[in-house]
Short mmCIF file of C-alpha atoms and ligand atoms in Angstrom, two decimals:
data_model
loop_
_atom_site.label_atom_id
_atom_site.label_comp_id
_atom_site.label_asym_id
_atom_site.label_seq_id
_atom_site.Cartn_x
_atom_site.Cartn_y
_atom_site.Cartn_z
CA MET A 28 16.76 -24.54 16.50
CA ALA A 29 17.69 -20.85 16.57
CA ASP A 30 15.51 -18.70 18.82
CA TYR A 31 14.66 -15.08 18.01
CA LYS A 32 13.31 -12.45 20.42
CA LEU A 33 11.45 -9.18 19.99
CA PHE A 34 13.57 -6.03 19.64
CA ILE A 35 12.19 -3.38 21.99
CA ASN A 36 13.97 -0.32 23.36
CA GLY A 37 17.37 -1.59 22.24
CA GLU A 38 17.02 -5.03 23.83
CA PHE A 39 16.04 -8.49 22.64
CA VAL A 40 13.22 -9.66 24.90
CA ALA A 41 10.70 -12.49 25.17
CA ALA A 42 7.01 -11.75 24.60
CA ALA A 43 5.20 -10.60 27.77
CA ASP A 44 3.12 -13.79 27.78
CA GLY A 45 6.11 -15.94 26.77
CA LYS A 46 4.42 -17.00 23.55
CA GLU A 47 6.53 -18.22 20.61
CA PHE A 48 5.87 -19.48 17.09
CA GLU A 49 7.87 -21.49 14.58
CA THR A 50 8.98 -20.20 11.23
CA ILE A 51 8.99 -22.69 8.37
CA ASP A 52 11.58 -23.22 5.64
CA PRO A 53 9.33 -23.31 2.53
CA SER A 54 11.84 -25.44 0.63
CA THR A 55 11.37 -28.32 3.11
CA GLY A 56 8.11 -27.54 4.88
CA GLU A 57 10.00 -27.96 8.18
CA PRO A 58 10.32 -25.43 11.03
CA PHE A 59 13.82 -24.05 11.46
CA ALA A 60 13.59 -21.25 14.04
CA THR A 61 11.40 -20.18 16.94
CA VAL A 62 10.34 -16.57 17.31
CA ALA A 63 8.79 -14.62 20.19
CA GLN A 64 5.24 -13.69 19.23
CA ALA A 65 4.30 -10.10 20.00
CA ASN A 66 0.87 -9.43 21.36
CA LYS A 67 -0.87 -6.15 22.25
CA ALA A 68 1.16 -5.76 25.49
CA ASP A 69 4.43 -6.06 23.58
CA VAL A 70 3.34 -3.69 20.83
CA ASP A 71 2.24 -1.16 23.48
CA LYS A 72 5.66 -1.48 25.11
CA ALA A 73 7.41 -0.94 21.78
CA VAL A 74 5.21 2.07 20.99
CA ALA A 75 5.91 3.56 24.46
CA ALA A 76 9.66 3.15 23.83
CA ALA A 77 9.37 4.81 20.42
CA ARG A 78 7.20 7.61 21.84
CA ALA A 79 9.70 8.36 24.62
CA ALA A 80 12.57 8.28 22.12
CA PHE A 81 10.73 10.72 19.90
CA ASP A 82 9.50 13.07 22.62
CA ASP A 83 12.89 13.55 24.32
CA GLY A 84 14.52 14.43 21.01
CA ARG A 85 17.31 11.84 21.25
CA TRP A 86 16.88 11.24 17.52
CA SER A 87 14.75 14.06 16.10
CA GLY A 88 16.94 16.57 17.98
CA LEU A 89 20.12 15.37 16.27
CA ARG A 90 21.51 17.37 13.39
CA PRO A 91 20.61 15.70 10.07
CA GLU A 92 24.31 14.97 9.46
CA LYS A 93 24.40 12.87 12.64
CA ARG A 94 21.30 10.94 11.68
CA ALA A 95 22.75 10.42 8.21
CA ALA A 96 26.01 9.13 9.70
CA ALA A 97 24.10 6.54 11.75
CA LEU A 98 22.08 5.42 8.70
CA ASN A 99 25.27 5.13 6.65
CA ALA A 100 26.85 3.11 9.46
CA LEU A 101 23.82 0.80 9.37
CA ALA A 102 24.21 0.44 5.59
CA GLY A 103 27.91 -0.37 6.04
CA LEU A 104 27.15 -3.08 8.60
CA LEU A 105 24.48 -4.58 6.38
CA LYS A 106 26.99 -4.76 3.55
CA GLU A 107 29.51 -6.46 5.84
CA HIS A 108 26.92 -9.06 6.86
CA ALA A 109 25.34 -9.33 3.41
CA ALA A 110 25.97 -13.06 2.90
CA GLU A 111 24.48 -13.95 6.29
CA PHE A 112 21.37 -11.84 5.68
CA ALA A 113 20.85 -13.22 2.18
CA GLU A 114 21.07 -16.81 3.39
CA LEU A 115 18.70 -16.21 6.29
CA GLU A 116 16.24 -14.45 3.99
CA SER A 117 16.34 -17.33 1.50
CA ARG A 118 15.64 -19.90 4.22
CA ASP A 119 12.83 -17.88 5.76
CA SER A 120 11.06 -16.68 2.60
CA GLY A 121 12.09 -19.17 -0.10
CA GLY A 122 13.48 -16.37 -2.29
CA THR A 123 16.40 -17.61 -4.40
CA ILE A 124 19.84 -16.67 -3.15
CA ARG A 125 20.33 -14.62 -6.34
CA LYS A 126 17.28 -12.58 -5.42
CA THR A 127 18.00 -12.21 -1.72
CA LYS A 128 21.57 -11.05 -2.40
CA GLY A 129 20.01 -8.34 -4.55
CA ASP A 130 17.55 -7.53 -1.78
CA VAL A 131 20.33 -6.99 0.77
CA GLY A 132 22.05 -4.71 -1.74
CA GLY A 133 18.76 -2.87 -2.26
CA ALA A 134 18.24 -2.43 1.49
CA THR A 135 21.79 -1.10 1.87
CA PHE A 136 21.24 1.34 -0.97
CA THR A 137 17.95 2.46 0.58
CA PHE A 138 19.63 3.40 3.88
CA ARG A 139 22.37 5.26 2.00
CA THR A 140 19.95 7.11 -0.28
CA LEU A 141 17.82 8.25 2.63
CA ALA A 142 20.90 9.28 4.64
CA ASP A 143 21.72 11.51 1.70
CA MET A 144 18.21 12.93 1.59
CA ALA A 145 18.30 13.64 5.35
CA VAL A 146 21.16 16.03 4.66
CA LYS A 147 20.18 17.44 1.27
CA VAL A 148 16.42 17.92 1.43
CA PRO A 149 15.75 21.26 3.11
CA THR A 150 13.47 21.20 6.13
CA GLU A 151 12.78 24.91 6.09
CA GLN A 152 11.84 27.28 3.33
CA VAL A 153 11.63 31.01 3.77
CA MET A 154 8.89 32.39 1.58
CA GLU A 155 8.70 35.68 -0.24
CA ARG A 156 7.99 38.62 2.06
CA THR A 157 4.40 39.71 1.63
CA VAL A 158 2.96 43.18 1.96
CA MET A 159 -0.72 42.38 1.61
CA PRO A 160 -2.73 42.58 3.79
CA GLY A 161 0.20 43.75 5.92
CA PRO A 162 3.92 43.19 5.81
CA SER A 163 4.94 39.80 7.12
CA LEU A 164 7.65 37.18 7.00
CA ASN A 165 6.56 33.60 6.36
CA TYR A 166 8.41 30.36 6.47
CA VAL A 167 7.38 26.76 6.02
CA LYS A 168 8.97 24.01 8.07
CA ARG A 169 9.00 20.25 7.66
CA GLU A 170 8.92 18.44 10.97
CA PRO A 171 8.94 14.71 11.68
CA LEU A 172 5.55 13.14 12.35
CA GLY A 173 6.45 11.26 15.54
CA VAL A 174 6.09 7.51 15.91
CA CYS A 175 5.79 5.67 12.58
CA GLY A 176 4.38 2.14 12.48
CA GLY A 177 5.47 -0.05 9.57
CA ILE A 178 3.59 -3.23 8.67
CA ILE A 179 5.16 -5.39 5.99
CA PRO A 180 4.49 -8.57 3.95
CA TRP A 181 6.53 -11.71 3.36
CA ASN A 182 7.77 -11.39 -0.22
CA PHE A 183 10.67 -8.95 0.31
CA PRO A 184 11.04 -8.94 4.10
CA LEU A 185 14.36 -7.13 4.54
CA LEU A 186 13.86 -4.76 1.63
CA MET A 187 10.41 -3.77 2.89
CA ALA A 188 11.84 -3.22 6.39
CA ALA A 189 14.39 -0.84 4.85
CA TRP A 190 11.74 0.91 2.77
CA LYS A 191 9.77 1.64 5.95
CA LEU A 192 12.60 2.39 8.38
CA ALA A 193 14.97 4.44 6.21
CA PRO A 194 12.65 7.35 5.32
CA ALA A 195 11.06 7.38 8.78
CA LEU A 196 14.46 7.64 10.48
CA ALA A 197 15.98 10.03 7.95
CA ALA A 198 13.13 12.46 8.61
CA GLY A 199 13.70 12.24 12.39
CA ASN A 200 10.85 9.93 13.36
CA THR A 201 11.05 6.86 15.56
CA ALA A 202 9.63 3.52 14.42
CA VAL A 203 7.87 0.31 15.34
CA LEU A 204 8.06 -2.33 12.64
CA LYS A 205 5.78 -5.35 12.47
CA PRO A 206 7.21 -7.90 10.05
CA SER A 207 5.08 -10.66 8.60
CA GLU A 208 4.62 -13.63 10.92
CA ILE A 209 5.71 -15.80 7.97
CA THR A 210 9.12 -14.13 7.48
CA PRO A 211 10.22 -12.26 10.62
CA LEU A 212 13.91 -13.17 10.85
CA THR A 213 15.90 -10.64 8.83
CA ALA A 214 13.98 -7.68 10.30
CA LEU A 215 14.81 -8.95 13.80
CA LYS A 216 18.43 -9.50 12.85
CA LEU A 217 18.52 -5.93 11.56
CA GLY A 218 17.87 -4.92 15.19
CA GLU A 219 21.37 -6.16 16.08
CA LEU A 220 22.88 -3.86 13.46
CA VAL A 221 20.69 -0.91 14.47
CA LYS A 222 22.28 -1.13 17.91
CA GLU A 223 25.79 -1.53 16.56
CA ALA A 224 25.31 1.46 14.23
CA GLY A 225 24.74 3.66 17.28
CA ILE A 226 21.07 4.43 16.64
CA PRO A 227 19.75 5.26 20.13
CA ASP A 228 17.60 2.75 22.02
CA GLY A 229 13.88 3.04 21.38
CA VAL A 230 14.28 4.65 17.95
CA VAL A 231 13.74 1.32 16.16
CA ASN A 232 11.60 -1.50 17.55
CA VAL A 233 10.70 -4.77 15.80
CA VAL A 234 7.68 -6.79 16.93
CA PRO A 235 6.65 -9.77 14.80
CA GLY A 236 3.19 -11.12 15.55
CA LEU A 237 -0.13 -11.87 13.94
CA GLY A 238 -2.04 -9.24 11.98
CA PRO A 239 -5.28 -9.19 13.98
CA SER A 240 -3.42 -8.93 17.32
CA ALA A 241 0.00 -7.26 16.96
CA GLY A 242 -0.85 -5.50 13.69
CA GLU A 243 -4.14 -4.06 14.91
CA ALA A 244 -2.60 -3.02 18.25
CA LEU A 245 -0.15 -0.88 16.27
CA VAL A 246 -2.79 0.54 13.94
CA THR A 247 -5.15 1.52 16.77
CA SER A 248 -2.56 2.94 19.17
CA ASN A 249 -3.14 6.64 19.84
CA ASP A 250 0.61 7.07 20.33
CA VAL A 251 1.33 6.12 16.73
CA ASP A 252 1.23 9.02 14.27
CA LYS A 253 1.55 7.20 10.97
CA ILE A 254 1.10 3.73 9.54
CA ALA A 255 3.00 2.75 6.41
CA PHE A 256 1.56 -0.55 5.22
CA THR A 257 2.53 -2.92 2.45
CA GLY A 258 0.29 -5.90 1.91
CA SER A 259 -3.03 -6.99 0.48
CA THR A 260 -5.82 -4.63 -0.50
CA ALA A 261 -8.22 -6.37 1.92
CA VAL A 262 -5.99 -5.69 4.92
CA GLY A 263 -5.19 -2.18 3.63
CA ARG A 264 -8.89 -1.41 3.61
CA ARG A 265 -9.20 -2.55 7.24
CA ILE A 266 -6.15 -0.52 8.27
CA LEU A 267 -7.61 2.60 6.72
CA GLN A 268 -10.73 2.16 8.86
CA LEU A 269 -8.86 1.31 12.07
CA ALA A 270 -6.43 4.19 11.71
CA SER A 271 -9.21 6.75 11.86
CA GLY A 272 -9.31 6.81 15.68
CA ASN A 273 -6.58 9.43 16.05
CA ILE A 274 -6.59 10.44 12.36
CA LYS A 275 -3.28 8.74 11.65
CA LYS A 276 -1.45 9.51 8.47
CA VAL A 277 -1.68 6.36 6.36
CA THR A 278 0.22 5.23 3.30
CA LEU A 279 -0.74 1.97 1.64
CA GLU A 280 1.16 -0.10 -0.91
CA LEU A 281 -1.32 -2.78 -1.91
CA GLY A 282 -1.98 -5.47 -4.45
CA GLY A 283 -1.94 -5.42 -8.22
CA LYS A 284 -2.82 -7.20 -11.44
CA SER A 285 -0.38 -5.43 -13.67
CA ALA A 286 -0.53 -5.63 -17.46
CA SER A 287 2.53 -6.02 -19.63
CA ILE A 288 1.68 -5.05 -23.22
CA ILE A 289 3.55 -6.38 -26.25
CA LEU A 290 2.85 -4.08 -29.22
CA ASP A 291 3.25 -5.40 -32.76
CA ASP A 292 6.54 -3.52 -33.28
CA ALA A 293 8.26 -4.93 -30.17
CA ASP A 294 11.66 -6.63 -30.12
CA LEU A 295 10.17 -10.03 -29.37
CA SER A 296 13.19 -11.70 -27.83
CA LEU A 297 13.46 -8.85 -25.31
CA ALA A 298 9.72 -8.72 -24.71
CA ILE A 299 9.46 -12.47 -24.12
CA ASP A 300 12.37 -12.45 -21.65
CA GLY A 301 10.81 -9.42 -19.99
CA ALA A 302 7.41 -11.08 -19.75
CA LEU A 303 8.93 -14.19 -18.16
CA TYR A 304 10.91 -12.09 -15.70
CA GLY A 305 7.81 -9.97 -15.05
CA ILE A 306 5.74 -12.92 -13.86
CA PHE A 307 8.13 -15.64 -12.67
CA TYR A 308 10.57 -13.51 -10.65
CA ASN A 309 10.20 -14.64 -7.00
CA SER A 310 7.69 -17.26 -8.19
CA GLY A 311 5.23 -14.50 -9.07
CA GLN A 312 5.04 -13.31 -5.47
CA VAL A 313 5.62 -9.67 -6.34
CA CYS A 314 3.02 -6.94 -5.93
CA ASN A 315 3.83 -5.44 -9.35
CA ALA A 316 4.22 -8.80 -11.14
CA GLY A 317 3.26 -8.62 -14.82
CA SER A 318 0.54 -11.19 -14.25
CA ARG A 319 -1.50 -10.19 -17.32
CA LEU A 320 0.31 -10.34 -20.63
CA LEU A 321 -1.49 -8.46 -23.40
CA VAL A 322 -0.20 -9.46 -26.82
CA HIS A 323 -1.06 -8.01 -30.24
CA ARG A 324 -3.28 -10.59 -31.92
CA SER A 325 -0.91 -10.97 -34.90
CA LEU A 326 1.88 -12.15 -32.56
CA HIS A 327 -0.19 -14.12 -30.09
CA ASP A 328 0.49 -17.72 -31.16
CA ASP A 329 4.19 -17.19 -31.77
CA VAL A 330 4.63 -15.41 -28.42
CA VAL A 331 2.72 -18.13 -26.55
CA ASP A 332 4.82 -20.91 -28.15
CA ARG A 333 8.04 -19.15 -27.22
CA LEU A 334 6.85 -18.34 -23.70
CA VAL A 335 5.86 -21.93 -23.06
CA SER A 336 9.10 -23.41 -24.31
CA ARG A 337 11.14 -20.92 -22.22
CA ALA A 338 8.96 -21.34 -19.12
CA GLU A 339 9.42 -25.10 -19.21
CA LYS A 340 13.19 -24.62 -19.04
CA ILE A 341 13.15 -22.52 -15.86
CA THR A 342 15.16 -24.30 -13.15
CA ILE A 343 13.03 -24.89 -10.09
CA GLY A 344 15.00 -25.80 -6.99
CA PRO A 345 16.08 -25.05 -3.44
CA PRO A 346 16.63 -21.32 -2.85
CA LEU A 347 20.20 -21.70 -1.60
CA ASP A 348 21.37 -23.41 -4.81
CA LYS A 349 22.86 -20.66 -6.97
CA ASN A 350 21.56 -22.33 -10.14
CA THR A 351 17.95 -22.13 -9.00
CA GLU A 352 15.86 -19.67 -11.00
CA MET A 353 12.55 -20.23 -9.21
CA GLY A 354 12.27 -21.20 -5.55
CA PRO A 355 9.24 -22.39 -3.58
CA ILE A 356 6.03 -20.55 -2.76
CA VAL A 357 6.36 -18.93 0.66
CA SER A 358 3.87 -21.06 2.61
CA LYS A 359 1.49 -23.97 2.40
CA THR A 360 -1.46 -21.56 2.56
CA GLN A 361 -0.16 -19.52 -0.37
CA LEU A 362 0.53 -22.71 -2.33
CA GLY A 363 -3.11 -23.68 -1.72
CA THR A 364 -4.23 -20.28 -3.06
CA VAL A 365 -2.24 -20.77 -6.26
CA GLU A 366 -3.65 -24.28 -6.77
CA ARG A 367 -7.18 -22.98 -6.19
CA TYR A 368 -6.78 -20.27 -8.85
CA VAL A 369 -5.48 -22.78 -11.40
CA LYS A 370 -8.66 -24.78 -10.84
CA ILE A 371 -10.79 -21.63 -11.12
CA GLY A 372 -9.10 -20.77 -14.44
CA GLN A 373 -9.87 -24.20 -15.84
CA GLU A 374 -13.47 -24.03 -14.65
CA GLU A 375 -13.83 -20.59 -16.27
CA GLY A 376 -12.84 -22.14 -19.60
CA ALA A 377 -9.30 -20.78 -19.96
CA LYS A 378 -6.73 -23.08 -21.57
CA LEU A 379 -3.83 -24.25 -19.43
CA VAL A 380 -0.90 -24.36 -21.86
CA THR A 381 1.85 -25.22 -19.39
CA GLY A 382 2.35 -25.91 -15.67
CA GLY A 383 -0.59 -25.94 -13.31
CA GLU A 384 0.88 -28.42 -10.84
CA ARG A 385 3.22 -28.70 -7.91
CA ALA A 386 6.83 -29.23 -8.95
CA GLN A 387 8.91 -32.05 -7.51
CA VAL A 388 12.42 -31.17 -6.34
CA ALA A 389 14.64 -34.11 -5.36
CA GLY A 390 15.63 -34.00 -1.71
CA HIS A 391 12.97 -31.34 -1.00
CA GLU A 392 9.82 -33.43 -1.23
CA GLY A 393 8.06 -31.42 1.50
CA GLY A 394 8.77 -28.06 -0.22
CA TYR A 395 6.07 -25.81 -1.64
CA PHE A 396 7.29 -25.73 -5.26
CA PHE A 397 4.95 -24.90 -8.15
CA GLN A 398 5.48 -25.01 -11.91
CA PRO A 399 5.52 -21.84 -14.03
CA THR A 400 1.95 -21.75 -15.29
CA ILE A 401 0.44 -20.06 -18.35
CA PHE A 402 -3.20 -19.71 -19.41
CA THR A 403 -4.44 -18.63 -22.84
CA GLY A 404 -8.02 -18.17 -24.07
CA VAL A 405 -8.52 -15.76 -21.21
CA GLU A 406 -11.28 -13.14 -21.15
CA SER A 407 -10.60 -9.97 -19.17
CA THR A 408 -13.75 -10.62 -17.15
CA MET A 409 -12.49 -13.96 -15.79
CA ARG A 410 -11.44 -14.16 -12.14
CA ILE A 411 -7.93 -15.27 -13.13
CA ALA A 412 -7.62 -12.01 -15.12
CA GLN A 413 -9.08 -9.80 -12.40
CA GLU A 414 -7.89 -11.17 -9.04
CA GLU A 415 -4.39 -11.12 -7.66
CA ILE A 416 -3.09 -14.71 -7.49
CA PHE A 417 0.38 -13.87 -6.15
CA GLY A 418 2.02 -16.92 -7.64
CA PRO A 419 3.67 -18.09 -10.89
CA VAL A 420 0.53 -17.88 -13.01
CA LEU A 421 0.42 -15.82 -16.21
CA VAL A 422 -2.72 -15.07 -18.21
CA VAL A 423 -2.28 -14.11 -21.87
CA ILE A 424 -4.92 -11.94 -23.55
CA PRO A 425 -4.83 -10.85 -27.22
CA PHE A 426 -5.67 -7.30 -28.34
CA ASP A 427 -6.39 -5.69 -31.73
CA ASP A 428 -4.83 -2.22 -31.56
CA ASP A 429 -3.34 0.24 -29.06
CA ASP A 430 -6.78 1.49 -27.94
CA ASP A 431 -7.87 -2.06 -27.26
CA ALA A 432 -4.66 -2.75 -25.29
CA VAL A 433 -5.20 0.32 -23.12
CA ARG A 434 -8.84 -0.59 -22.55
CA ILE A 435 -7.96 -4.11 -21.35
CA ALA A 436 -5.00 -2.90 -19.26
CA ASN A 437 -7.27 -0.43 -17.45
CA ASP A 438 -10.02 -3.00 -16.93
CA SER A 439 -8.93 -3.64 -13.35
CA VAL A 440 -9.69 -2.42 -9.84
CA TYR A 441 -5.91 -2.27 -9.39
CA GLY A 442 -3.44 0.24 -10.80
CA LEU A 443 0.00 -0.52 -9.44
CA ALA A 444 2.26 -0.94 -12.48
CA GLY A 445 2.54 -2.15 -16.05
CA GLY A 446 4.87 -2.54 -18.99
CA VAL A 447 4.92 -1.61 -22.68
CA TRP A 448 7.19 -3.41 -25.17
CA SER A 449 7.65 -1.53 -28.43
CA GLY A 450 10.30 -0.44 -30.93
CA ASP A 451 8.79 3.04 -31.12
CA PRO A 452 9.40 5.10 -27.95
CA ALA A 453 6.82 7.77 -28.88
CA ARG A 454 4.14 5.15 -29.44
CA ALA A 455 5.05 3.33 -26.20
CA MET A 456 4.92 6.60 -24.26
CA ALA A 457 1.50 7.42 -25.69
CA VAL A 458 0.25 4.05 -24.43
CA ALA A 459 1.98 4.56 -21.06
CA ASP A 460 0.28 7.94 -20.67
CA ARG A 461 -3.12 6.29 -20.93
CA MET A 462 -2.46 3.50 -18.43
CA ARG A 463 -4.05 4.17 -15.04
CA THR A 464 -1.13 2.88 -12.96
CA GLY A 465 1.49 4.33 -10.64
CA THR A 466 4.45 2.98 -12.65
CA VAL A 467 4.96 2.03 -16.29
CA TRP A 468 8.14 0.42 -17.58
CA ILE A 469 8.92 0.75 -21.27
CA ASN A 470 11.06 -2.14 -22.59
CA ASP A 471 11.89 -3.13 -19.02
CA TYR A 472 10.15 -4.54 -15.97
CA HIS A 473 10.25 -4.55 -12.14
CA LEU A 474 12.65 -1.63 -11.91
CA ILE A 475 11.84 0.18 -8.67
CA SER A 476 14.28 2.81 -7.53
CA ASN A 477 14.59 4.74 -4.30
CA LYS A 478 14.83 7.82 -6.49
CA TYR A 479 11.41 7.67 -8.17
CA PRO A 480 7.95 7.48 -6.62
CA PHE A 481 6.31 4.07 -6.38
CA GLY A 482 2.69 3.35 -5.46
CA GLY A 483 -0.73 2.61 -6.77
CA TYR A 484 -3.68 4.18 -8.54
CA LYS A 485 -7.16 2.94 -7.63
CA GLN A 486 -7.22 0.05 -5.13
CA SER A 487 -3.46 -0.47 -5.33
CA GLY A 488 -2.70 2.10 -2.72
CA LEU A 489 -2.61 5.49 -1.12
CA GLY A 490 0.39 7.81 -1.17
CA ARG A 491 3.81 6.94 -2.54
CA GLU A 492 7.08 5.41 -1.39
CA HIS A 493 10.47 6.57 -2.66
CA GLY A 494 11.55 9.72 -4.44
CA MET A 495 10.85 13.12 -2.98
CA GLN A 496 7.13 12.39 -2.72
CA GLY A 497 7.75 9.24 -0.70
CA TYR A 498 10.15 11.00 1.65
CA LEU A 499 7.76 13.89 2.28
CA GLU A 500 5.11 11.40 3.48
CA TYR A 501 7.18 11.24 6.70
CA PHE A 502 6.84 14.93 7.58
CA GLU A 503 4.29 17.33 9.00
CA THR A 504 4.21 20.76 7.39
CA LYS A 505 4.18 23.90 9.50
CA HIS A 506 3.69 27.47 8.33
CA VAL A 507 5.06 30.20 10.63
CA HIS A 508 3.83 33.77 10.07
CA VAL A 509 5.72 36.70 11.62
CA ASP A 510 3.91 39.99 11.46
CA LEU A 511 6.17 42.87 10.46
CA SER A 512 3.74 45.82 10.68
CA ARG A 513 5.30 48.58 12.60
CA ASP A 514 2.05 50.45 12.85
CA ARG A 515 -0.26 48.72 15.29
CA ALA A 516 -3.34 50.01 13.51
CA LYS A 517 -2.30 48.31 10.30
CA HIS A 518 -3.02 44.85 11.61
CA ARG A 519 -5.69 43.67 9.26
CA TRP A 520 -7.79 42.21 12.06
CA PHE A 521 -8.21 45.43 14.00
CA ASP A 522 -11.45 46.45 12.44
CA VAL A 523 -12.98 42.97 12.70
CA VAL A 524 -13.55 42.38 16.40
CA VAL A 525 -11.21 44.64 18.33
CA PRO A 526 -12.74 47.88 19.60
CA PRO A 527 -11.39 51.11 18.06
CA LEU A 528 -7.96 52.18 19.22
CA GLU A 529 -7.76 54.40 22.23
CA LYS A 530 -6.82 57.89 21.16
P1 NAD B 26 -1.27 -9.37 4.09
O1 NAD B 26 -2.06 -8.17 3.79
O2 NAD B 26 -1.96 -10.61 4.46
O3 NAD B 26 -0.26 -9.10 5.29
C1 NAD B 26 0.65 -8.01 5.26
C2 NAD B 26 1.02 -7.64 6.68
O4 NAD B 26 -0.16 -7.16 7.34
C3 NAD B 26 1.56 -8.79 7.54
O5 NAD B 26 2.56 -8.28 8.39
C4 NAD B 26 0.32 -9.18 8.35
O6 NAD B 26 0.63 -9.76 9.60
C5 NAD B 26 -0.33 -7.83 8.57
N1 NAD B 26 -1.77 -7.89 8.85
C6 NAD B 26 -2.67 -8.84 8.48
N2 NAD B 26 -3.90 -8.54 8.97
C7 NAD B 26 -3.76 -7.37 9.64
C8 NAD B 26 -4.67 -6.54 10.36
N3 NAD B 26 -5.95 -6.86 10.49
N4 NAD B 26 -4.20 -5.40 10.92
C9 NAD B 26 -2.90 -5.06 10.80
N5 NAD B 26 -1.99 -5.80 10.15
C10 NAD B 26 -2.41 -6.95 9.57
O7 NAD B 26 -0.33 -9.56 2.83
P2 NAD B 26 0.73 -10.70 2.57
O8 NAD B 26 -0.03 -11.93 2.28
O9 NAD B 26 1.77 -10.72 3.64
O10 NAD B 26 1.45 -10.13 1.25
C11 NAD B 26 0.89 -10.28 0.01
C12 NAD B 26 0.14 -9.03 -0.41
O11 NAD B 26 0.95 -7.89 -0.27
C13 NAD B 26 -0.25 -9.06 -1.86
O12 NAD B 26 -1.57 -8.61 -2.00
C14 NAD B 26 0.70 -8.09 -2.52
O13 NAD B 26 0.25 -7.52 -3.70
C15 NAD B 26 0.92 -7.10 -1.46
N6 NAD B 26 2.20 -6.42 -1.64
C16 NAD B 26 2.19 -5.13 -2.11
C17 NAD B 26 3.39 -4.48 -2.32
C18 NAD B 26 3.41 -3.05 -2.83
O14 NAD B 26 4.41 -2.39 -2.68
N7 NAD B 26 2.34 -2.56 -3.40
C19 NAD B 26 4.60 -5.12 -2.06
C20 NAD B 26 4.57 -6.43 -1.59
C21 NAD B 26 3.35 -7.06 -1.38
#
């Protein structure tokens, strides 16, 4: 079995207490690699390495062009090793090889985009000269924050690692990344490429371990200046509390229960494909999954019939088979969660119109496969319409008009994303404007770009990733004021506390 170590200060090392854990292939239920398990001592060591690397300026002191060159080199290496990374990601997370190939491409693009921003986004702005209350020159600088901790989930392990590391490094910070204990391998493997790309030791550290130990050690460390977290709202809430010790900057990308709305003028074949993609992509284990489908009442029965017949044709299989459209659920625990919610839905009185059970895949009897599942007869108040299931379970809710659709869409503690399907762009935009979510796709779904901000309203998050707004989350802002009064007496503060000028 392959054995993976922690990546600290440019070296692969065992955990201080020698502890290891096994990572499971969700398509077989069998362990396939051992991984060093970081504890507080290891996280402290990684943070100390990142702190030293930040404080001595070996990275932040480089010209942006040099940092960009290293990030582009990292992107180039990732592209070279794309097939290896995609395969490893599929085995570790259960994501289909089609998806994980896309994820490696997305991670590569993220490093390239942020390399570009490192060079192009100005870090200093000279302001207009002011004359009131006295003449002065003012400029505003953007400076890196320091040590950035990244804590990431299991559904897009490599992509999430890139989303945390690329902006932190582009801005001149150093980083400690804690991958999910369920899917740690590609982030650790990225450590090999970080070294090869010439990024100095200590600038990137990767320490997989459990949330309450390794994760909390990172969040409570006084040497960490920012935590960027992606994961569940419950853990995000805890992180927000724990990070208050040294007033860390915190950005949170949390859960969702996003609504995809099919208006009565939609192109139905597109909308139905989009709805299926919205919920069943990565077996529904996507934070912005379109897990609530709101359908105009006049179309409801037709849409449901077509959804069911299409869903039943989705090919469920092992992630490495290129014909597989839906792979397994990531873990036995998550599979149990999905099964529990199906039972809750039935007990609440919703109608299970397809799926609802584990799927059998020949040769993979121990795998955590689950059928694409659809409920109708769902009230917005039901738990299956309110709580994030994070699996291949769609709830369909009818609505009467656009106002009703908006009301149901906004009836959620979450506000991550949503979709509108319509033949009338102006009408779709009017609906989008009223949705209380960080992203709305019109006649599309799941499109997240490094170029546009992504994040949640309400309990779906704090701050944004991507776009200019996401990049600026990795900087401190400093205003420098240079007094230009030539006449000493004209300093505006003279008459406040300073005794009158000597004659
Ligand atoms: P999770 O919150 O259980 O774990 C996420 C990460 O936090 C893991 O690395 C885990 O080890 C760590 N963690 C757990 N407890 C911790 C603690 N007390 N202190 C510090 N770290 C801790 O989430 P998950 O089950 O891995 O992922 C699924 C969740 O993530 C879903 O709710 C999903 O919506 C959300 N998610 C959100 C986005 C987004 O961008 N908004 C993207 C992907 C996933």
